[in-house]
Amino acid sequence: MVVFGTTFFNFDSFIGKTESTEIIGNPVFSHCYRDILPLMSGSGRFSLGDARRPLHETAVLVEDVVHTQLINLLQQAAEISQLRGARVISAEDLLFLMRKDKKKLRRLLKYMFIRDYKSKIIKGIDEDDLLEDKLTGSSNANKRQKFAQDFLNSVDQTGELLAMFEDDEIDEVKQERMERAERQTRIMDSAQYAEFCESRQLSFSKKASKFRDWLDCSSMEIKPNVVAMEILAYLAYETVAQLVDLALLVRQDMVTKAGDPFSHAISATFIQYHNSAESTAACGVEAHSDAIQPCHIREAVRRYGRKIGPLSPFTSAYRRNGTAFLAC
Amino acid sequence: MPSAPRRAPRPLALGSPQPPTAGPLPMDEETYLELYLDQCAVQDDLVPPRSPLFSPVVPYVYPPNPSNPETTFNSHLESKETSGDFSSVDLSFLPDEFTQENKEQAVIRSKHEIEENCETQSQQSRLPLPSGQDVGPGLDSSSLSSSRSHLHPGDANSIQSSPEKANSNPSPLASITPMTPMTPVSECSGIVPQLQNIVSTVNLACKLDLKKIALHAKNAEYNPKRFAAVIMRIREPRTTALIFSSGKMVCTGAKSEEQSRLAARKYARIVQKLGFPARFLDFKIQNMVGSCDVRFSIRLEGLVLTHQQFSSYEPELFPGLIYRMVKPRIVLLIFVSGKVVLTGAKERSEIYEAFENIYPILKGFRKA
């Protein structure tokens, strides 16, 4: 996570603002991505911390960002697998791309393990599943875990990556998200909570075929395999989550607090994107509205892409294409 | 047709053999529990709830005129207490027709387990039980540490309960009861998880010709290219078996231990009738799955935060929270609707115990 300015991040101001707002009814999506969009806009982001009825514009923007990032990611992965001489993009390429950011890599690995574990349990419960599994003859028990371990074994030169398997540190970002969710749900009544839970269950992996089409995989020469698609779906979800996290931070920053010694400097870190008076007003007033505005998203992406620190003009990092991936 | 060699029947050596002929016995599990809890409800009026740490041992006072079946019922409990672990007794010599009696004994035994669990459960629950409302993460550390102690009740509690048992002897009525509740047993959830699936294995101890079995047996599937075993199904009890050429067999789908055993014997008999010298060795239950409904919504986000080291909740992956209980070693799948699935048990008591352990925790995260 990038350090955002000097403001000390403080969740408390969010607590009072989680009532639902009547900003929008149900906008009609004339987008060609209308299947993915509802997933990401309404419910998906609600479950990640946005308001109950997120803005349509924000949804469109988020979708755009995620789409761009995933396409770039895919292209880089394709290049790497070409280097390897493989015919499909496999999970190894994606893991390789993520090697720079340990925390995110560890989160991804944990996700894969949990997936394995869950299939193991579900198999034990339903006898039909048990037979299915025996019949297919493959022991998928720890397929993903073994696979990841083998790969990291081969790539790891300094031993840091392998150390991640034993590492049991708390993932702070995940912790924050859990705490935020807990806070939000504590004050909900049961109907709202049911809705919240349903929205949390949305993911990109549920509609795998639509996801593939959305990513326009068919036009690529090298296609990702099944495990790689799972990982991509997870990365897409993570990107949305990251965006929401960062946008909330930005929104927090924009609120001027009494007694904050740097309040006069805040405007300097926040570049005004909008030209029309209407949206300026909207952003200015937004302090009391719940939903994340597109300006927050843009600002979040801008800050994320910027390198901070004394050596920033000299580091090239993974930004060959000029985009920093939110997910890795 | 060769019949299985009959071993000399042994007497029912299960501790003190009480003939299970008292009145209420043809009832099923739920009515047993209700009967028991009715007693507790009456008793509650007589004994105020006290914390086990501070109150003296309160003898279990029965209602003044217990009806006959109930006293017999409880005397069974006392005798069963000394009979040792049911599942460790080898009943392989028993013919299938014996299952009816076994079932009754199993039911009595499991009732006893529930009461014992209520016992230890209510003692434990004093420590971490949050009040009925929702608890925020502010109570994190305290509930975490107490939940850890709660879930590793281990020897501390059982040691604690045995000296208390000794103390309760003075009252003449206490000798009837096997336990010394410190708190009203209505703390116990009153919900009994139902078994949904039992997976067991048995060794038929002879090499089998799968092709022959598949050809001659009804309801048998065999596709050697896909999988190296015969899949056989019977309708009563409704189960499926995988029979391997080594003679080992896996039986799944039964709803109770007895049914699983009965089904396995039926499959063994089928194999026998086909001409193989099948025996019935090492019948072992490998996994038991139970499920139940706590009837209130559960706030899973709170649960995953306070019990992080045991639970994982990834709603985009699976809608339920996966809780890995350490003692007993059971995995629970907890859903928002209040349904709970318990799996990984080798014995019925583990499922009951696990549920009694989780119930107060779930109550603390009840979503009104």
XYZ file of C-alpha atoms in Angstrom:
696
model
C 0.000 0.000 0.000
C 1.253 3.418 -0.850
C 1.420 6.031 1.849
C -1.090 8.713 1.157
C 0.172 12.083 2.157
C 0.412 12.859 5.775
C -3.118 12.321 6.909
C -3.445 9.779 9.589
C -6.000 7.371 8.398
C -8.926 7.107 10.690
C -11.910 4.871 10.145
C -14.207 6.420 12.645
C -15.631 8.990 10.349
C -17.028 6.239 8.155
C -19.098 4.677 10.820
C -21.828 7.214 10.846
C -22.092 7.315 7.133
C -23.192 3.900 6.255
C -26.897 4.376 5.999
C -28.254 3.768 2.583
C -28.892 6.708 0.369
C -31.454 7.126 -2.313
C -29.075 8.387 -4.920
C -30.043 6.211 -7.778
C -32.731 3.764 -8.630
C -31.792 1.188 -11.149
C -29.956 2.736 -14.033
C -30.372 1.138 -17.393
C -27.114 -0.180 -18.678
C -26.659 0.419 -22.305
C -23.187 -0.840 -21.958
C -22.174 -3.889 -23.827
C -20.650 -5.213 -20.620
C -23.958 -5.235 -18.892
C -23.467 -8.607 -17.333
C -20.305 -7.800 -15.534
C -21.288 -4.307 -14.646
C -24.058 -5.023 -12.171
C -21.700 -7.362 -10.473
C -19.094 -4.771 -9.977
C -21.216 -1.751 -9.519
C -24.077 -2.337 -7.197
C -23.470 -5.259 -5.052
C -19.834 -6.013 -5.504
C -18.625 -2.716 -4.268
C -21.270 -2.438 -1.619
C -19.862 -5.519 -0.048
C -16.382 -4.102 -0.188
C -17.240 -0.974 1.686
C -19.013 1.342 -0.665
C -22.506 2.624 0.020
C -25.589 0.593 -0.635
C -26.380 2.253 -3.891
C -23.139 3.166 -5.528
C -23.108 5.652 -8.364
C -23.415 4.536 -11.910
C -20.605 6.762 -13.088
C -18.320 5.317 -10.521
C -19.297 1.875 -11.650
C -18.450 2.623 -15.226
C -15.150 4.083 -14.246
C -14.223 1.209 -11.995
C -15.073 -1.245 -14.675
C -12.954 0.643 -17.115
C -9.992 0.676 -14.815
C -10.262 -3.003 -13.998
C -10.691 -3.931 -17.592
C -7.662 -1.986 -18.694
C -5.544 -3.392 -15.965
C -6.544 -6.945 -16.627
C -5.911 -6.639 -20.332
C -2.467 -5.258 -19.638
C -1.820 -8.002 -17.178
C -2.857 -10.595 -19.683
C -0.610 -9.171 -22.309
C 2.369 -9.159 -20.046
C 1.595 -12.686 -19.005
C 1.370 -13.664 -22.643
C 4.792 -12.209 -23.270
C 6.231 -14.137 -20.404
C 4.747 -17.404 -21.494
C 6.106 -16.810 -24.937
C 9.504 -16.431 -23.361
C 8.962 -19.777 -21.750
C 7.861 -21.270 -24.993
C 4.542 -22.441 -23.642
C 1.299 -22.625 -25.540
C -1.039 -21.478 -22.836
C -0.842 -18.825 -20.213
C -0.648 -20.729 -17.011
C -0.767 -19.702 -13.409
C 3.001 -19.674 -13.271
C 3.180 -16.650 -15.503
C 0.813 -14.738 -13.308
C 2.669 -15.732 -10.188
C 5.848 -14.599 -11.820
C 4.367 -11.205 -12.580
C 3.384 -10.813 -8.984
C 6.719 -11.707 -7.526
C 7.535 -8.129 -6.666
C 4.789 -7.553 -4.176
C 5.052 -10.097 -1.393
C 1.905 -9.226 0.463
C -0.306 -9.527 -2.523
C 1.389 -12.698 -3.561
C 0.858 -14.152 -0.139
C -2.782 -13.203 -0.260
C -3.129 -14.915 -3.575
C -1.448 -18.050 -2.282
C -3.641 -18.109 0.762
C -6.641 -17.803 -1.476
C -5.517 -20.776 -3.496
C -4.992 -22.860 -0.397
C -8.401 -22.014 0.935
C -9.875 -23.016 -2.370
C -8.190 -26.372 -2.173
C -9.263 -26.860 1.387
C -12.815 -26.000 0.632
C -13.038 -28.504 -2.205
C -11.613 -31.131 0.066
C -14.242 -30.522 2.686
C -17.143 -30.300 0.317
C -16.044 -33.545 -1.215
C -16.249 -35.258 2.128
C -19.721 -34.053 2.761
C -21.556 -34.933 -0.333
C -21.213 -38.542 -1.297
C -21.873 -37.806 -4.899
C -18.934 -35.488 -4.930
C -16.839 -38.162 -3.359
C -17.665 -40.612 -6.085
C -17.163 -38.002 -8.759
C -13.751 -37.303 -7.463
C -12.776 -40.928 -7.214
C -14.041 -41.514 -10.688
C -12.088 -38.746 -12.253
C -9.106 -40.379 -10.695
C -7.192 -37.221 -10.008
C -6.187 -36.375 -6.539
C -6.910 -32.712 -6.545
C -6.398 -32.568 -2.867
C -3.748 -29.970 -2.734
C -3.321 -29.391 -6.371
C -3.023 -25.689 -6.285
C -0.847 -25.578 -3.270
C 1.589 -28.143 -4.576
C 1.673 -26.421 -7.870
C 2.402 -23.033 -6.403
C 5.056 -24.471 -4.210
C 6.801 -26.185 -7.081
C 6.796 -23.091 -9.126
C 8.123 -20.826 -6.455
C 10.766 -23.379 -5.742
C 12.027 -23.110 -9.239
C 11.925 -19.356 -9.434
C 13.068 -18.394 -6.018
C 16.622 -17.254 -5.795
C 16.820 -15.527 -2.502
C 14.544 -17.830 -0.572
C 12.165 -15.038 0.263
C 9.284 -16.375 -1.708
C 9.419 -19.796 -0.157
C 9.556 -18.252 3.267
C 6.096 -16.972 2.611
C 4.639 -20.388 2.978
C 5.711 -20.629 6.548
C 5.035 -17.033 7.248
C 2.017 -16.489 9.399
C 1.889 -12.759 9.627
C -1.416 -11.063 9.709
C -2.386 -9.575 6.415
C -3.127 -5.995 7.394
C -5.143 -5.105 4.394
C -7.344 -8.101 4.846
C -7.625 -7.291 8.510
C -8.771 -3.791 7.721
C -11.331 -5.068 5.309
C -12.640 -7.562 7.818
C -12.915 -4.904 10.461
C -14.684 -2.574 8.127
C -17.153 -5.249 7.156
C -17.712 -6.124 10.774
C -18.407 -2.535 11.645
C -20.776 -2.131 8.788
C -22.698 -5.258 9.546
C -23.046 -4.602 13.202
C -25.527 -1.846 12.653
C -27.493 -3.457 9.885
C -30.797 -5.077 10.456
C -31.370 -8.577 9.235
C -32.874 -7.690 5.869
C -30.005 -5.408 5.020
C -27.590 -7.955 6.293
C -29.055 -10.633 4.067
C -28.620 -8.354 1.104
C -25.105 -7.558 2.136
C -24.219 -11.210 2.390
C -25.599 -11.947 -1.005
C -23.609 -9.163 -2.510
C -20.446 -10.438 -0.909
C -20.898 -13.725 -2.630
C -20.610 -12.204 -6.041
C -17.402 -12.868 -7.773
C -15.941 -12.968 -11.203
C -15.479 -16.674 -11.091
C -19.185 -17.392 -10.990
C -19.765 -16.290 -14.543
C -16.579 -17.612 -15.978
C -17.627 -17.589 -19.607
C -18.844 -14.025 -19.454
C -15.648 -13.076 -17.761
C -13.648 -14.604 -20.549
C -15.621 -12.746 -23.125
C -15.290 -9.543 -21.248
C -11.566 -9.951 -21.251
C -11.722 -10.713 -24.918
C -9.521 -13.727 -24.566
C -10.487 -15.206 -27.876
C -8.635 -12.567 -29.789
C -5.357 -13.419 -28.125
C -2.980 -15.971 -29.474
C -2.063 -17.472 -26.176
C -4.951 -18.230 -23.939
C -4.974 -18.730 -20.206
C -5.726 -22.149 -18.790
C -8.268 -22.992 -16.114
C -6.171 -22.240 -13.066
C -4.960 -19.038 -14.644
C -8.557 -17.982 -15.207
C -9.313 -18.612 -11.560
C -6.417 -16.449 -10.585
C -7.481 -13.740 -12.996
C -10.958 -13.733 -11.563
C -9.463 -13.395 -8.138
C -7.190 -10.580 -9.285
C -10.119 -8.747 -10.789
C -11.930 -8.996 -7.496
C -8.842 -7.821 -5.662
C -8.516 -4.869 -7.984
C -12.037 -3.755 -7.281
C -11.395 -4.215 -3.588
C -8.193 -2.211 -3.750
C -9.888 0.542 -5.649
C -12.615 0.792 -3.061
C -10.048 0.795 -0.259
C -8.040 3.547 -1.860
C -11.049 5.585 -2.849
C -12.294 5.502 0.702
C -8.922 6.776 1.801
C -9.077 9.572 -0.717
C -12.529 10.517 0.389
C -11.312 10.571 3.921
C -8.513 12.864 2.908
C -10.811 15.283 1.224
C -12.823 15.970 4.301
C -11.276 18.864 6.082
C -11.153 18.342 9.769
C -11.015 21.075 12.301
C -7.647 21.293 13.940
C -5.883 19.383 11.235
C -2.626 21.260 10.726
C -2.284 20.228 7.114
C -5.752 21.157 5.966
C -4.474 24.050 3.940
C -2.230 21.682 2.045
C -4.828 19.115 1.180
C -6.006 20.857 -1.903
C -2.481 20.655 -3.212
C -2.523 16.880 -3.130
C -5.897 16.617 -4.677
C -6.066 17.544 -8.307
C -9.453 18.664 -9.463
C -10.446 16.658 -12.483
C -13.863 17.911 -13.227
C -14.649 20.984 -15.219
C -18.361 21.382 -14.993
C -19.819 23.290 -12.113
C -22.256 20.563 -11.427
C -19.743 17.927 -10.635
C -17.652 20.306 -8.606
C -20.642 20.958 -6.480
C -21.288 17.304 -6.227
C -17.781 16.650 -5.061
C -17.823 19.477 -2.626
C -21.058 18.377 -1.105
C -20.051 14.765 -1.181
C -18.762 14.939 2.322
C -22.224 14.020 3.441
C -23.147 11.547 0.758
C -22.224 7.931 1.018
C -21.263 6.769 -2.378
C -17.818 6.915 -3.817
C -17.544 9.438 -6.586
C -15.637 8.988 -9.824
C -13.272 11.734 -8.766
C -12.195 9.617 -5.830
C -11.432 6.736 -8.082
C -9.420 8.816 -10.466
C -7.489 10.381 -7.676
C -6.824 7.005 -6.157
C -5.451 5.652 -9.397
C -3.353 8.714 -9.922
C -1.795 8.500 -6.493
C -1.191 4.828 -6.806
C 0.667 5.270 -10.030
C 2.884 7.931 -8.674
C 6.107 6.845 -7.136
C 6.889 8.488 -3.873
C 10.241 8.747 -2.256
C 13.681 10.195 -2.877
C 14.536 7.776 -5.642
C 11.272 7.995 -7.484
C 12.635 9.580 -10.623
C 15.096 6.742 -10.968
C 13.091 3.632 -10.322
C 11.542 1.908 -13.242
C 9.795 -0.913 -11.370
C 7.183 -2.842 -13.260
C 5.792 0.101 -15.047
C 7.036 -0.581 -18.477
C 3.652 0.116 -19.884
C 3.072 3.046 -17.677
C 0.337 1.433 -15.676
C 0.803 0.219 -12.172
C -1.260 -2.821 -11.450
C -3.458 -2.478 -8.477
C -3.613 -6.168 -7.979
C 0.045 -7.007 -8.094
C -24.350 -71.294 -0.954
C -21.690 -70.977 1.719
C -22.869 -69.202 4.810
C -20.645 -67.129 6.939
C -19.244 -69.133 9.869
C -21.115 -68.248 13.014
C -19.048 -67.524 16.027
C -20.313 -68.546 19.415
C -22.598 -65.817 20.605
C -21.169 -63.909 23.536
C -23.323 -62.446 26.279
C -23.989 -58.772 26.022
C -20.967 -57.663 27.925
C -21.600 -53.979 27.962
C -21.194 -53.148 31.581
C -24.259 -53.840 33.659
C -26.810 -55.246 31.309
C -30.032 -53.433 31.958
C -32.743 -54.799 29.790
C -33.941 -51.846 27.828
C -37.535 -52.546 28.455
C -38.632 -49.460 30.295
C -41.644 -47.705 28.937
C -40.448 -44.844 26.801
C -37.829 -46.701 24.829
C -39.472 -47.157 21.447
C -39.392 -43.360 21.199
C -36.861 -41.660 19.017
C -34.103 -39.260 19.865
C -36.072 -36.061 19.962
C -38.523 -37.268 22.541
C -35.703 -38.487 24.732
C -34.223 -35.054 24.688
C -37.536 -33.396 25.388
C -38.155 -35.660 28.294
C -34.815 -34.856 29.713
C -35.130 -31.142 29.175
C -38.554 -31.092 30.782
C -36.975 -32.384 33.905
C -34.353 -29.721 33.690
C -36.980 -27.038 33.233
C -38.719 -28.105 36.396
C -35.471 -28.287 38.209
C -34.556 -24.808 37.060
C -37.333 -23.359 39.154
C -35.852 -24.953 42.194
C -32.223 -24.061 41.664
C -31.135 -20.564 40.723
C -28.313 -20.285 38.190
C -24.914 -19.806 39.686
C -21.483 -19.465 38.343
C -19.531 -22.669 38.764
C -16.592 -20.789 40.133
C -18.336 -19.326 43.085
C -21.264 -21.453 44.039
C -21.053 -24.576 46.131
C -22.046 -27.831 44.583
C -25.793 -27.954 44.266
C -27.203 -31.417 44.322
C -29.470 -32.275 41.493
C -32.886 -32.140 43.024
C -35.527 -34.104 41.272
C -39.130 -33.075 41.131
C -40.845 -34.674 44.106
C -42.686 -37.371 42.181
C -40.665 -38.596 39.288
C -42.611 -40.971 37.132
C -41.319 -44.447 36.876
C -39.936 -44.420 33.377
C -37.881 -41.418 34.194
C -36.131 -42.960 37.117
C -35.466 -46.029 35.117
C -34.183 -43.826 32.372
C -31.762 -42.163 34.702
C -30.625 -45.346 36.257
C -29.743 -46.424 32.769
C -27.683 -43.335 32.461
C -25.787 -44.116 35.552
C -25.072 -47.629 34.510
C -24.101 -46.534 31.042
C -21.652 -44.130 32.469
C -19.571 -47.012 33.641
C -19.955 -49.039 30.550
C -17.158 -47.322 28.725
C -17.041 -45.995 25.235
C -19.626 -47.552 23.008
C -17.703 -47.257 19.843
C -14.697 -49.061 21.185
C -16.688 -52.205 21.841
C -16.253 -54.631 19.029
C -19.648 -55.748 17.849
C -18.498 -57.454 14.742
C -19.685 -60.787 15.997
C -23.236 -59.576 16.182
C -25.522 -60.612 13.372
C -27.384 -57.928 11.509
C -30.691 -58.628 13.195
C -29.182 -57.354 16.362
C -29.126 -53.847 15.105
C -32.409 -52.885 16.700
C -31.097 -53.333 20.180
C -27.825 -51.691 19.346
C -29.736 -48.740 18.087
C -31.563 -48.300 21.334
C -28.387 -48.530 23.272
C -26.744 -46.133 20.939
C -29.563 -43.712 21.497
C -29.309 -43.975 25.245
C -25.610 -43.583 25.022
C -25.870 -40.547 22.848
C -28.380 -38.974 25.184
C -25.874 -39.440 27.908
C -23.274 -37.813 25.766
C -25.515 -34.856 25.218
C -26.105 -34.431 28.903
C -22.445 -34.728 29.655
C -21.718 -32.255 26.970
C -24.341 -29.910 28.302
C -22.599 -30.276 31.593
C -19.120 -29.487 30.505
C -20.488 -27.089 27.967
C -22.370 -25.040 30.505
C -19.378 -24.925 32.743
C -17.200 -23.725 29.945
C -19.727 -21.344 28.599
C -19.616 -19.289 31.736
C -16.310 -17.922 30.734
C -16.645 -16.635 27.208
C -20.384 -16.320 26.855
C -21.106 -12.812 25.741
C -24.517 -11.380 26.537
C -27.274 -11.904 24.071
C -26.482 -8.803 22.048
C -23.880 -8.398 19.462
C -20.346 -7.976 20.611
C -17.958 -5.703 18.768
C -14.298 -6.374 18.242
C -13.512 -4.305 21.288
C -13.867 -7.495 23.226
C -11.420 -9.071 20.857
C -8.652 -10.074 23.156
C -10.795 -11.228 25.987
C -13.127 -13.275 23.897
C -10.249 -14.585 21.841
C -8.345 -15.790 24.836
C -11.400 -17.147 26.497
C -12.529 -18.787 23.342
C -9.174 -20.435 23.127
C -9.536 -21.746 26.609
C -13.071 -22.641 25.768
C -12.093 -24.683 22.818
C -9.281 -26.427 24.571
C -11.345 -27.532 27.520
C -9.117 -30.577 27.655
C -8.383 -31.960 30.983
C -8.973 -28.935 33.110
C -12.714 -29.193 33.011
C -12.964 -32.899 33.337
C -10.682 -32.847 36.311
C -12.777 -30.110 37.743
C -15.960 -32.064 37.288
C -14.799 -35.239 38.954
C -14.094 -33.794 42.404
C -17.446 -32.111 42.168
C -19.043 -35.413 41.507
C -17.509 -36.755 44.659
C -18.874 -33.870 46.674
C -22.391 -34.343 45.570
C -22.843 -37.704 47.198
C -24.354 -36.646 50.494
C -27.811 -36.185 48.994
C -29.619 -39.484 48.583
C -31.143 -38.392 45.321
C -27.785 -37.515 43.900
C -26.864 -41.116 43.558
C -29.460 -41.458 40.871
C -27.931 -38.763 38.756
C -24.582 -39.239 37.068
C -23.693 -35.591 36.978
C -23.550 -32.490 39.076
C -24.750 -29.519 37.163
C -23.646 -26.213 38.478
C -25.827 -24.245 36.184
C -29.231 -24.931 34.748
C -28.833 -27.373 31.955
C -31.143 -25.356 29.785
C -27.974 -23.514 28.790
C -27.530 -26.494 26.563
C -28.761 -25.760 23.107
C -31.553 -28.258 22.921
C -30.752 -28.840 19.277
C -29.485 -32.187 18.147
C -27.495 -32.336 14.932
C -28.840 -34.915 12.506
C -26.418 -37.234 10.810
C -26.523 -36.905 7.068
C -23.789 -39.111 5.739
C -21.452 -41.749 7.050
C -18.436 -43.023 5.183
C -17.027 -46.326 6.307
C -14.534 -48.878 5.106
C -14.291 -52.584 5.538
C -11.911 -55.248 4.383
C -13.473 -58.282 2.719
C -10.090 -59.987 2.889
C -10.065 -61.738 -0.447
C -9.124 -60.842 -3.975
C -12.125 -60.054 -6.107
C -12.819 -60.404 -9.779
C -14.525 -57.119 -10.524
C -15.705 -58.108 -13.935
C -17.512 -61.128 -12.584
C -19.131 -59.063 -9.881
C -20.253 -56.430 -12.341
C -21.713 -59.012 -14.649
C -23.657 -60.961 -12.098
C -24.722 -58.357 -9.612
C -27.661 -56.049 -10.076
C -27.093 -52.338 -9.567
C -23.400 -52.584 -10.238
C -21.348 -50.315 -12.470
C -17.867 -51.043 -13.622
C -15.874 -48.982 -16.029
C -12.236 -50.049 -15.777
C -11.037 -47.284 -18.047
C -12.445 -44.632 -15.768
C -12.008 -46.092 -12.368
C -10.692 -49.331 -10.962
C -13.631 -50.288 -8.755
C -17.160 -51.572 -8.939
C -19.836 -49.116 -7.855
C -22.732 -50.926 -6.275
C -25.903 -49.525 -4.788
C -28.587 -50.974 -2.565
C -31.900 -49.491 -1.697
C -32.206 -50.384 1.941
C -30.337 -48.690 3.590
C -29.882 -46.336 0.708
C -26.132 -46.444 0.177
C -23.396 -46.706 -2.402
C -20.330 -48.876 -2.186
C -17.014 -48.831 -3.995
C -15.572 -52.305 -4.163
C -11.952 -52.719 -5.108
C -10.221 -55.746 -6.469
C -7.998 -55.949 -3.405
C -11.068 -56.732 -1.348
C -11.367 -53.371 0.315
C -14.677 -51.618 0.224
C -15.924 -48.098 0.915
C -19.550 -47.592 1.902
C -21.154 -44.154 1.783
C -24.563 -42.590 2.169
C -25.862 -44.142 5.349
C -27.521 -41.974 7.940
C -26.353 -43.737 11.070
C -23.526 -45.955 12.238
C -25.781 -48.970 12.405
C -27.133 -48.413 8.961
C -23.636 -48.080 7.624
C -22.642 -51.324 9.204
C -25.786 -53.053 8.033
C -25.288 -51.819 4.515
C -21.679 -52.924 4.512
C -22.740 -56.359 5.633
C -25.284 -56.529 2.876
C -22.700 -55.706 0.291
C -20.411 -58.317 1.791
C -23.204 -60.845 1.572
C -23.783 -60.017 -2.066
C -20.131 -60.566 -2.799
C -20.267 -63.788 -0.848
C -23.235 -65.032 -2.811
C -21.283 -64.500 -5.956
C -18.831 -67.102 -4.812
C -16.041 -65.189 -3.108
C -14.950 -66.083 0.437
C -15.720 -62.661 1.737
C -15.244 -61.837 5.384
C -15.998 -58.714 7.359
C -12.824 -57.366 8.846
C -11.871 -53.999 10.305
C -15.132 -52.205 9.803
C -14.304 -48.616 10.535
C -16.223 -45.422 10.254
C -14.035 -42.906 8.506
C -16.167 -39.814 8.434
C -19.496 -38.632 9.775
C -21.367 -35.570 8.591
C -24.102 -33.919 10.595
C -26.177 -30.828 10.144
C -28.584 -28.684 12.097
C -30.202 -25.300 12.251
C -29.804 -22.819 15.072
C -32.836 -20.868 13.809
C -31.337 -17.403 13.904
C -29.193 -15.436 11.507
C -25.513 -15.289 12.255
C -23.226 -12.345 11.627
C -20.297 -14.128 10.048
C -18.109 -11.044 9.733
C -18.003 -10.708 13.468
C -17.260 -14.380 13.933
C -14.383 -14.419 11.487
C -12.838 -11.383 13.135
C -12.915 -12.677 16.672
C -12.022 -16.272 15.860
C -9.489 -15.592 13.189
C -7.184 -18.427 13.952
C -9.968 -20.945 13.561
C -12.139 -19.564 10.843
C -11.881 -18.569 7.240
C -14.607 -16.788 5.384
C -14.283 -15.941 1.706
C -17.790 -15.168 0.606
C -16.885 -14.879 -3.035
C -15.558 -18.395 -2.885
C -18.054 -20.114 -0.636
C -21.027 -18.636 1.152
C -20.278 -20.337 4.443
C -17.670 -19.750 7.078
C -15.267 -22.646 7.551
C -14.506 -23.142 11.222
C -11.805 -25.601 12.233
C -12.443 -26.609 15.776
C -9.418 -28.016 17.542
C -11.120 -30.034 20.190
C -12.838 -32.091 19.003
C -11.185 -31.980 15.636
C -14.192 -31.122 13.551
C -14.758 -28.772 10.663
C -17.940 -26.745 10.806
C -19.504 -24.893 7.924
C -21.540 -22.057 9.306
C -23.976 -20.187 7.117
C -25.681 -16.857 7.524
C -29.088 -18.483 7.621
C -28.147 -20.324 10.779
C -27.572 -23.722 9.226
C -24.510 -25.514 10.485
C -22.827 -28.508 8.878
C -20.336 -30.521 10.912
C -17.899 -32.895 9.302
C -14.738 -34.819 9.997
C -16.034 -36.787 12.934
C -15.172 -40.385 13.610
C -17.784 -40.687 16.323
C -21.239 -39.327 16.892
C -20.236 -37.779 20.194
C -17.694 -35.560 18.474
C -20.427 -33.997 16.404
C -22.594 -33.341 19.425
C -19.697 -31.986 21.392
C -18.601 -29.711 18.587
C -22.059 -28.329 18.220
C -22.432 -27.676 21.911
C -19.103 -25.884 21.797
C -20.061 -23.642 18.922
C -23.584 -22.862 19.993
C -22.825 -20.178 22.584
C -20.355 -18.588 20.220
C -22.997 -18.409 17.542
C -25.491 -16.987 19.970
C -23.067 -14.190 20.629
C -23.122 -13.254 16.955
C -26.829 -13.548 16.518
C -28.202 -11.118 13.987
C -31.448 -9.893 15.387
